[in-house]
Structures are given as structure tokens and as C-alpha cells.
Amino acid sequence: MNNRQLFLNHLAQTTDFPLAIEIERAEGIYLYGPNGERYVDLISGIGVSNVGHRHPRVIAAIQAQLEKYLHLMVYGEYVQSPQTLLAQAICQTLPSQLDNVYLVNSGSEAVEGAIKLAKRYSNRREILSCVNAYHGSSHGSLSVGGNEMFKRAYRPLLPGIRTIPFGEEEYLAHITEHTAAIIMETVQGEAGVRFADPAYFAALRSRCDETGTLLILDEIQSGFGRTGTFWAFESYGIVPDILVCAKGMGGGMPIGAFIAGKEVMGSLKTNPLLGHITTFGGHPVSAAASLATIQVIQEENLAQQVAGKAALFKKLLVHPRIKSCRHVGLMMALEFESFEVLKPIIDRAISKGVITDWFLFCDDSMRIAPPLTISEEQIAEACNVLLDAIEHQG
């Protein structure tokens, strides 16, 4: 059997219609098939490859760590330089009150840890989240997701979860003295790139302070330079109590984190001790790759280039079938009339060598989230293919 048959026969499938594109290697913004096919990756593996595929600095860091050690011990027991140097580098990107990093394996686990931390520190049980939020697919992270279609088959989920609309200030009154935390994406991803204005976030921060509620911001998709600042919340003039990140953090390696102040994070140490346990969290190879990723973003000024590159996409992607373009930096959503209009456009673009996608909770909009390393010439190349696909739709 060939690889495609093995994929379909033995690898667990998540839909009946996977893309099933066979990839042999990847570099920069490109993926390559076994017969020389070349694809522009306009979605960065869903927000992961912020510094491109196989960035030389990331590969060098991985190779150097392979010469030293792999897994040694469950998280938090041994002093391992990849973990400590990464935690320091992350904290240096953040306001001083966010000075403790708990390294985990993924965005879902980061959300799980953040929820547990909020409950433990506050001694409260109610959690608020937002309509059409996406925070992951494990039971806890699914519980605070905001789309019932994805939750219905797995109920009962966590109790004490309430959902409010995103970006509507009047609903912040639902945050009360009984609320342990509100978890919110700084920019909603799977809702189709939805964002709120600074006044909303100021009111959110104020309401949390009034009620003693912890504010958890989810920057799993929006962090690590994606929106034009290292963290998306920097543009809104607030600081969360707990921050979660993953995806673009690892340069292609699996890693995530939840971050808080030392006092808040310290509540996981007692009653009970080992309040969150992870065997592979902060794996030294992933941690080394993540540190290199931060250095690349900073030294190559990738976040500073985002606004110009996003503006070029907007300038080039003009067509009567495009109803709107929502974006925060290089988190972009091109809105079409319907999924039935959009799907053939995506299929044709892929057949012509440009990979894009739609959003879980917004299937009339095209996802554009390329590696931050994409050049102006590569943007023009990709946009030409997309415009051709749009023009020849139907």
C-alpha cells in the first residue's frame, strides 16, 4: 500500500473528507509533495509556523539540544536550561506582573491548566466564556468553548460554565463575585477573526478588578507576533491575570504555556501539592525550539513587518465576490457569500498550489494566516492564485 492508503486505513480520521495532501518536506512558506508539487502555506499549519517551516535557527537549536538530552523527568523537578531560559525569555516579553511560566504540551492543556489555576486561586467555581470561542478540544477546554455544535455530543461537560457574547460591554455585568475567571480570546480565531475595541477591554479589566475575577486571555492563535505586536493584548492597554499560548510558540514543535504572577501560580503548590502535573510539558527539545523562535521573531523584526504585509494582502485581494476583509495583523478572514461559494475557491487554490482554509465557526470566510516571514513577492504570488480561483469559481 502507498502512504495515502496507509493514511486512510490506519491513521485515525477526524472527518470523512481530509485534505489528504501528501507532504514530503517543507521549508519557509512552502510545502513540497513527493512528485515535486509546491504549495504556499497561507495558514501556517493553523497559526503554528509563525517563523516559517524549518527556520534554520530553530533547526540548529533542536540539533544542539539533541546532543545533550531528551526527556529527563516530569515537569518541574529538574533544573533544565532549555526550560529556564525559555521561561525567562517569555517573561521578558511581558509586563512585570506576569513572571511565572508553566510549560505544557499544547494549547488545550494550557487552557486546562489556566482553568484549574483560576479555580484554585479564587476558591470559586464559575467560569465565563464567550459565544463562538474556541479554546481546544479536551473536556475542560471544550467546556469553555462557545459553539454548541461541537459540545453537544460530549455533554455533560464541566459544570458552572456560562457564555456571554464577545465584545458587547453590557454583558460584562454577568461577571460577579461568584466568578472565578472569564476566559476570552484576545482576537477570536475560529469565529472568523472577530475583535473588540480598547474601550471594551478596559471595561472588561475594570469589571474583573471590581469583582475579584481573574481575567484569562487566550493568545494561542494571536500570540508570538501574529497581530503585529508580540502579544495581541499589548494593543488594548490591559494586562491579563493569566495568559495562555501555544501554536506559534514552538517554531513547529509541540509546546504551550499558561502564565501568571508568582502569587497566583503558587496556589498550585499546596492543598493539594502538584496541582497540575504534566510528564512531557516543557520537553527540552520543544523548549529549545521555542526559545529560538522568540529570538527569530525579535531579531528579524517579524512583528514590526506584519502591518505592512497585511496591508499588501488587503490591497491585492480586491474582487466583487469578496464581501469584506476582517483582520488583526496577519490574522485575516476574507468573507464570501456562503460556504458553497467559498469551498470551490479553496479547492481550486489548493490545486494551483496555495493552501488556505475556512474557520470552524465561520464557514463563509477564508482563513489567511501565513508565516510572518512571507515576503512581498510571495504575497503577490499567492494573491494572484487566490484571485484566479475566485474568478473561476462556478
mmCIF file of N, CA and C in Angstrom, residues 134 147 149-150 189-192 358-363 367:
data_model
loop_
_atom_site.group_PDB
_atom_site.id
_atom_site.type_symbol
_atom_site.label_atom_id
_atom_site.label_comp_id
_atom_site.label_asym_id
_atom_site.label_seq_id
_atom_site.Cartn_x
_atom_site.Cartn_y
_atom_site.Cartn_z
ATOM 1 N N TYR A 134 -13.144 29.457 20.736
ATOM 2 C CA TYR A 134 -12.516 28.149 20.616
ATOM 3 C C TYR A 134 -11.272 28.143 21.491
ATOM 4 N N ASN A 147 -19.336 27.090 21.032
ATOM 5 C CA ASN A 147 -20.163 26.639 19.928
ATOM 6 C C ASN A 147 -20.805 25.305 20.293
ATOM 7 N N MET A 149 -22.582 23.179 18.715
ATOM 8 C CA MET A 149 -22.500 22.062 17.776
ATOM 9 C C MET A 149 -21.341 21.136 18.121
ATOM 10 N N PHE A 150 -20.214 21.705 18.558
ATOM 11 C CA PHE A 150 -19.045 20.904 18.886
ATOM 12 C C PHE A 150 -19.134 20.298 20.283
ATOM 13 N N GLY A 189 -10.467 33.559 16.966
ATOM 14 C CA GLY A 189 -9.941 32.918 15.775
ATOM 15 C C GLY A 189 -10.983 32.163 14.990
ATOM 16 N N GLU A 190 -11.497 31.061 15.556
ATOM 17 C CA GLU A 190 -12.405 30.202 14.798
ATOM 18 C C GLU A 190 -13.767 30.840 14.570
ATOM 19 N N ALA A 191 -14.043 31.946 15.224
ATOM 20 C CA ALA A 191 -15.253 32.716 14.917
ATOM 21 C C ALA A 191 -15.092 33.513 13.632
ATOM 22 N N GLY A 192 -13.874 33.513 13.077
ATOM 23 C CA GLY A 192 -13.640 34.207 11.820
ATOM 24 C C GLY A 192 -12.971 35.552 11.982
ATOM 25 N N TRP A 358 -11.104 27.450 5.737
ATOM 26 C CA TRP A 358 -12.140 28.266 6.352
ATOM 27 C C TRP A 358 -12.023 28.145 7.864
ATOM 28 N N PHE A 359 -12.992 28.657 8.606
ATOM 29 C CA PHE A 359 -12.949 28.670 10.065
ATOM 30 C C PHE A 359 -14.015 27.727 10.623
ATOM 31 N N LEU A 360 -13.724 27.148 11.780
ATOM 32 C CA LEU A 360 -14.646 26.181 12.380
ATOM 33 C C LEU A 360 -16.056 26.747 12.531
ATOM 34 N N PHE A 361 -16.152 27.982 13.006
ATOM 35 C CA PHE A 361 -17.461 28.557 13.319
ATOM 36 C C PHE A 361 -17.839 29.660 12.332
ATOM 37 N N CYS A 362 -17.159 29.707 11.201
ATOM 38 C CA CYS A 362 -17.428 30.764 10.225
ATOM 39 C C CYS A 362 -17.044 30.233 8.848
ATOM 40 N N ASP A 363 -17.917 29.432 8.267
ATOM 41 C CA ASP A 363 -17.531 28.718 7.051
ATOM 42 C C ASP A 363 -17.768 29.519 5.770
ATOM 43 N N ARG A 367 -9.598 31.678 5.608
ATOM 44 C CA ARG A 367 -8.524 31.937 6.568
ATOM 45 C C ARG A 367 -7.230 32.272 5.811
#
